[in-house]
Amino acid sequence: MSTGMIIALIVIVAVVVVLAAALILRGRTRRGGPSLKRRFGPEYERAVALHDGDTKAAERELAERVERHGELRERPLDAEGRERYTARWTVVQEHFVDSPRQAVAEADQLLAELASVRGYPDGGRYEEQLAALSVHHADHVDGYRQVHRVARTGANGGMSETGAGTEEMRTALVGARALFDDLSGPSQDSGRHRAPSGTADGHKAGPGTHSHARSHMPWAAHRSRPKES
């Protein structure tokens, strides 16, 4: 075979590869919007807002998360493990009454540890762990984000543990409980095929009903201030 023929074949193969890649990318782009919206829900809207309304940029970011973490399968958590983590979360809630900031920090650490145990990236890589969680627990991951932010920076930039500061920490902890329930329960299918955040069983909470998360937080409805020393 002549050198000219070899060069021609190389060019043809390169053109075919480029066209195939373009078709694949085009297909992903066409189904990316609705598919990503369904999968990420509130995380989709948040990503769009963070990109100043640029939906294409937001969808590129979310698609990259799916590429990196979409195949992740949660490790099972046995009954003993669930019981142990549930007991630890109960202690966190009890600590909130007297020391809200300590309780939020403990919740942050507990979620990071539990996520790692379930097979997500280690808690030392918070951003990567959060990205992976957003792919599989999009409805509830923002609770973890809030708890982590408050734990690291302090509510309202370091206000005292009274008034609005305590309320912000309480709200963060209530939100984080939903993700804790997801992670401490049986493995679920990826994406948004899980119960809405209204209740644990997927039924919307109506008048006179309480969500699963709130029902485990007696302090949430009664005390937003710690005891005076």
PDB file of N, CA and C in Angstrom, residues 78-124:
ATOM      1  N   ASP A  78     -26.129  -2.338  57.264  1.00  0.00           N
ATOM      2  CA  ASP A  78     -26.916  -3.350  57.971  1.00  0.00           C
ATOM      3  C   ASP A  78     -27.733  -2.717  59.092  1.00  0.00           C
ATOM      4  N   ALA A  79     -28.608  -3.528  59.685  1.00  0.00           N
ATOM      5  CA  ALA A  79     -29.518  -3.026  60.723  1.00  0.00           C
ATOM      6  C   ALA A  79     -28.750  -2.468  61.911  1.00  0.00           C
ATOM      7  N   GLU A  80     -27.655  -3.108  62.263  1.00  0.00           N
ATOM      8  CA  GLU A  80     -26.852  -2.629  63.391  1.00  0.00           C
ATOM      9  C   GLU A  80     -26.254  -1.265  63.083  1.00  0.00           C
ATOM     10  N   GLY A  81     -25.788  -1.104  61.860  1.00  0.00           N
ATOM     11  CA  GLY A  81     -25.228   0.184  61.463  1.00  0.00           C
ATOM     12  C   GLY A  81     -26.281   1.276  61.471  1.00  0.00           C
ATOM     13  N   ARG A  82     -27.462   0.980  60.948  1.00  0.00           N
ATOM     14  CA  ARG A  82     -28.545   1.968  60.953  1.00  0.00           C
ATOM     15  C   ARG A  82     -28.900   2.375  62.375  1.00  0.00           C
ATOM     16  N   GLU A  83     -28.959   1.399  63.243  1.00  0.00           N
ATOM     17  CA  GLU A  83     -29.301   1.683  64.643  1.00  0.00           C
ATOM     18  C   GLU A  83     -28.230   2.550  65.307  1.00  0.00           C
ATOM     19  N   ARG A  84     -26.983   2.245  64.996  1.00  0.00           N
ATOM     20  CA  ARG A  84     -25.877   3.005  65.590  1.00  0.00           C
ATOM     21  C   ARG A  84     -25.883   4.463  65.114  1.00  0.00           C
ATOM     22  N   TYR A  85     -26.078   4.660  63.818  1.00  0.00           N
ATOM     23  CA  TYR A  85     -26.078   6.030  63.292  1.00  0.00           C
ATOM     24  C   TYR A  85     -27.311   6.812  63.743  1.00  0.00           C
ATOM     25  N   THR A  86     -28.446   6.119  63.832  1.00  0.00           N
ATOM     26  CA  THR A  86     -29.655   6.789  64.314  1.00  0.00           C
ATOM     27  C   THR A  86     -29.481   7.253  65.757  1.00  0.00           C
ATOM     28  N   ALA A  87     -28.839   6.431  66.579  1.00  0.00           N
ATOM     29  CA  ALA A  87     -28.571   6.809  67.968  1.00  0.00           C
ATOM     30  C   ALA A  87     -27.647   8.032  68.026  1.00  0.00           C
ATOM     31  N   ARG A  88     -26.664   8.065  67.148  1.00  0.00           N
ATOM     32  CA  ARG A  88     -25.748   9.209  67.126  1.00  0.00           C
ATOM     33  C   ARG A  88     -26.459  10.482  66.689  1.00  0.00           C
ATOM     34  N   TRP A  89     -27.392  10.359  65.739  1.00  0.00           N
ATOM     35  CA  TRP A  89     -28.138  11.543  65.320  1.00  0.00           C
ATOM     36  C   TRP A  89     -29.037  12.046  66.452  1.00  0.00           C
ATOM     37  N   THR A  90     -29.586  11.124  67.215  1.00  0.00           N
ATOM     38  CA  THR A  90     -30.400  11.523  68.363  1.00  0.00           C
ATOM     39  C   THR A  90     -29.572  12.332  69.356  1.00  0.00           C
ATOM     40  N   VAL A  91     -28.337  11.944  69.564  1.00  0.00           N
ATOM     41  CA  VAL A  91     -27.443  12.679  70.451  1.00  0.00           C
ATOM     42  C   VAL A  91     -27.192  14.080  69.902  1.00  0.00           C
ATOM     43  N   VAL A  92     -27.023  14.184  68.587  1.00  0.00           N
ATOM     44  CA  VAL A  92     -26.835  15.499  67.955  1.00  0.00           C
ATOM     45  C   VAL A  92     -28.023  16.397  68.273  1.00  0.00           C
ATOM     46  N   GLN A  93     -29.230  15.865  68.126  1.00  0.00           N
ATOM     47  CA  GLN A  93     -30.418  16.664  68.403  1.00  0.00           C
ATOM     48  C   GLN A  93     -30.483  17.093  69.868  1.00  0.00           C
ATOM     49  N   GLU A  94     -30.083  16.209  70.754  1.00  0.00           N
ATOM     50  CA  GLU A  94     -30.090  16.553  72.174  1.00  0.00           C
ATOM     51  C   GLU A  94     -29.078  17.658  72.475  1.00  0.00           C
ATOM     52  N   HIS A  95     -27.931  17.612  71.808  1.00  0.00           N
ATOM     53  CA  HIS A  95     -26.912  18.638  72.020  1.00  0.00           C
ATOM     54  C   HIS A  95     -27.375  20.004  71.526  1.00  0.00           C
ATOM     55  N   PHE A  96     -28.288  20.009  70.556  1.00  0.00           N
ATOM     56  CA  PHE A  96     -28.732  21.281  69.996  1.00  0.00           C
ATOM     57  C   PHE A  96     -29.378  22.174  71.055  1.00  0.00           C
ATOM     58  N   VAL A  97     -30.056  21.572  72.003  1.00  0.00           N
ATOM     59  CA  VAL A  97     -30.769  22.352  73.020  1.00  0.00           C
ATOM     60  C   VAL A  97     -29.820  23.257  73.786  1.00  0.00           C
ATOM     61  N   ASP A  98     -28.665  22.743  74.156  1.00  0.00           N
ATOM     62  CA  ASP A  98     -27.716  23.516  74.953  1.00  0.00           C
ATOM     63  C   ASP A  98     -26.589  24.132  74.129  1.00  0.00           C
ATOM     64  N   SER A  99     -26.261  23.532  72.999  1.00  0.00           N
ATOM     65  CA  SER A  99     -25.143  24.033  72.198  1.00  0.00           C
ATOM     66  C   SER A  99     -25.436  23.840  70.713  1.00  0.00           C
ATOM     67  N   PRO A 100     -26.204  24.753  70.129  1.00  0.00           N
ATOM     68  CA  PRO A 100     -26.571  24.607  68.715  1.00  0.00           C
ATOM     69  C   PRO A 100     -25.369  24.502  67.781  1.00  0.00           C
ATOM     70  N   ARG A 101     -24.362  25.320  68.019  1.00  0.00           N
ATOM     71  CA  ARG A 101     -23.213  25.314  67.108  1.00  0.00           C
ATOM     72  C   ARG A 101     -22.473  23.971  67.167  1.00  0.00           C
ATOM     73  N   GLN A 102     -22.324  23.410  68.353  1.00  0.00           N
ATOM     74  CA  GLN A 102     -21.694  22.105  68.484  1.00  0.00           C
ATOM     75  C   GLN A 102     -22.520  21.038  67.772  1.00  0.00           C
ATOM     76  N   ALA A 103     -23.835  21.102  67.909  1.00  0.00           N
ATOM     77  CA  ALA A 103     -24.709  20.116  67.286  1.00  0.00           C
ATOM     78  C   ALA A 103     -24.602  20.170  65.764  1.00  0.00           C
ATOM     79  N   VAL A 104     -24.546  21.367  65.209  1.00  0.00           N
ATOM     80  CA  VAL A 104     -24.430  21.508  63.755  1.00  0.00           C
ATOM     81  C   VAL A 104     -23.096  20.940  63.274  1.00  0.00           C
ATOM     82  N   ALA A 105     -22.022  21.215  64.008  1.00  0.00           N
ATOM     83  CA  ALA A 105     -20.711  20.665  63.645  1.00  0.00           C
ATOM     84  C   ALA A 105     -20.723  19.137  63.701  1.00  0.00           C
ATOM     85  N   GLU A 106     -21.375  18.582  64.716  1.00  0.00           N
ATOM     86  CA  GLU A 106     -21.468  17.131  64.838  1.00  0.00           C
ATOM     87  C   GLU A 106     -22.285  16.536  63.688  1.00  0.00           C
ATOM     88  N   ALA A 107     -23.361  17.221  63.300  1.00  0.00           N
ATOM     89  CA  ALA A 107     -24.187  16.749  62.186  1.00  0.00           C
ATOM     90  C   ALA A 107     -23.389  16.751  60.889  1.00  0.00           C
ATOM     91  N   ASP A 108     -22.604  17.787  60.688  1.00  0.00           N
ATOM     92  CA  ASP A 108     -21.762  17.880  59.496  1.00  0.00           C
ATOM     93  C   ASP A 108     -20.791  16.701  59.430  1.00  0.00           C
ATOM     94  N   GLN A 109     -20.133  16.419  60.541  1.00  0.00           N
ATOM     95  CA  GLN A 109     -19.172  15.313  60.590  1.00  0.00           C
ATOM     96  C   GLN A 109     -19.866  13.965  60.417  1.00  0.00           C
ATOM     97  N   LEU A 110     -21.041  13.827  61.024  1.00  0.00           N
ATOM     98  CA  LEU A 110     -21.770  12.565  60.954  1.00  0.00           C
ATOM     99  C   LEU A 110     -22.224  12.266  59.525  1.00  0.00           C
ATOM    100  N   LEU A 111     -22.726  13.286  58.823  1.00  0.00           N
ATOM    101  CA  LEU A 111     -23.149  13.084  57.447  1.00  0.00           C
ATOM    102  C   LEU A 111     -21.969  12.731  56.547  1.00  0.00           C
ATOM    103  N   ALA A 112     -20.839  13.399  56.759  1.00  0.00           N
ATOM    104  CA  ALA A 112     -19.648  13.105  55.960  1.00  0.00           C
ATOM    105  C   ALA A 112     -19.211  11.659  56.172  1.00  0.00           C
ATOM    106  N   GLU A 113     -19.227  11.226  57.419  1.00  0.00           N
ATOM    107  CA  GLU A 113     -18.820   9.848  57.732  1.00  0.00           C
ATOM    108  C   GLU A 113     -19.793   8.835  57.158  1.00  0.00           C
ATOM    109  N   LEU A 114     -21.076   9.084  57.326  1.00  0.00           N
ATOM    110  CA  LEU A 114     -22.088   8.144  56.854  1.00  0.00           C
ATOM    111  C   LEU A 114     -22.061   8.037  55.327  1.00  0.00           C
ATOM    112  N   ALA A 115     -21.898   9.163  54.645  1.00  0.00           N
ATOM    113  CA  ALA A 115     -21.823   9.142  53.185  1.00  0.00           C
ATOM    114  C   ALA A 115     -20.628   8.311  52.723  1.00  0.00           C
ATOM    115  N   SER A 116     -19.506   8.466  53.417  1.00  0.00           N
ATOM    116  CA  SER A 116     -18.309   7.705  53.076  1.00  0.00           C
ATOM    117  C   SER A 116     -18.546   6.206  53.276  1.00  0.00           C
ATOM    118  N   VAL A 117     -19.203   5.865  54.369  1.00  0.00           N
ATOM    119  CA  VAL A 117     -19.508   4.459  54.649  1.00  0.00           C
ATOM    120  C   VAL A 117     -20.415   3.871  53.562  1.00  0.00           C
ATOM    121  N   ARG A 118     -21.315   4.683  53.035  1.00  0.00           N
ATOM    122  CA  ARG A 118     -22.227   4.197  51.999  1.00  0.00           C
ATOM    123  C   ARG A 118     -21.587   4.146  50.621  1.00  0.00           C
ATOM    124  N   GLY A 119     -20.302   4.560  50.515  1.00  0.00           N
ATOM    125  CA  GLY A 119     -19.600   4.410  49.244  1.00  0.00           C
ATOM    126  C   GLY A 119     -19.331   5.682  48.489  1.00  0.00           C
ATOM    127  N   TYR A 120     -19.672   6.829  49.073  1.00  0.00           N
ATOM    128  CA  TYR A 120     -19.407   8.112  48.425  1.00  0.00           C
ATOM    129  C   TYR A 120     -17.968   8.538  48.710  1.00  0.00           C
ATOM    130  N   PRO A 121     -17.443   9.502  47.939  1.00  0.00           N
ATOM    131  CA  PRO A 121     -16.076   9.971  48.202  1.00  0.00           C
ATOM    132  C   PRO A 121     -15.900  10.361  49.658  1.00  0.00           C
ATOM    133  N   ASP A 122     -14.678  10.230  50.142  1.00  0.00           N
ATOM    134  CA  ASP A 122     -14.379  10.506  51.541  1.00  0.00           C
ATOM    135  C   ASP A 122     -14.751  11.935  51.912  1.00  0.00           C
ATOM    136  N   GLY A 123     -15.173  12.117  53.170  1.00  0.00           N
ATOM    137  CA  GLY A 123     -15.589  13.436  53.636  1.00  0.00           C
ATOM    138  C   GLY A 123     -14.505  14.491  53.578  1.00  0.00           C
ATOM    139  N   GLY A 124     -13.239  14.056  53.524  1.00  0.00           N
ATOM    140  CA  GLY A 124     -12.157  15.022  53.391  1.00  0.00           C
ATOM    141  C   GLY A 124     -12.175  15.720  52.052  1.00  0.00           C
TER     142      GLY A 124
END
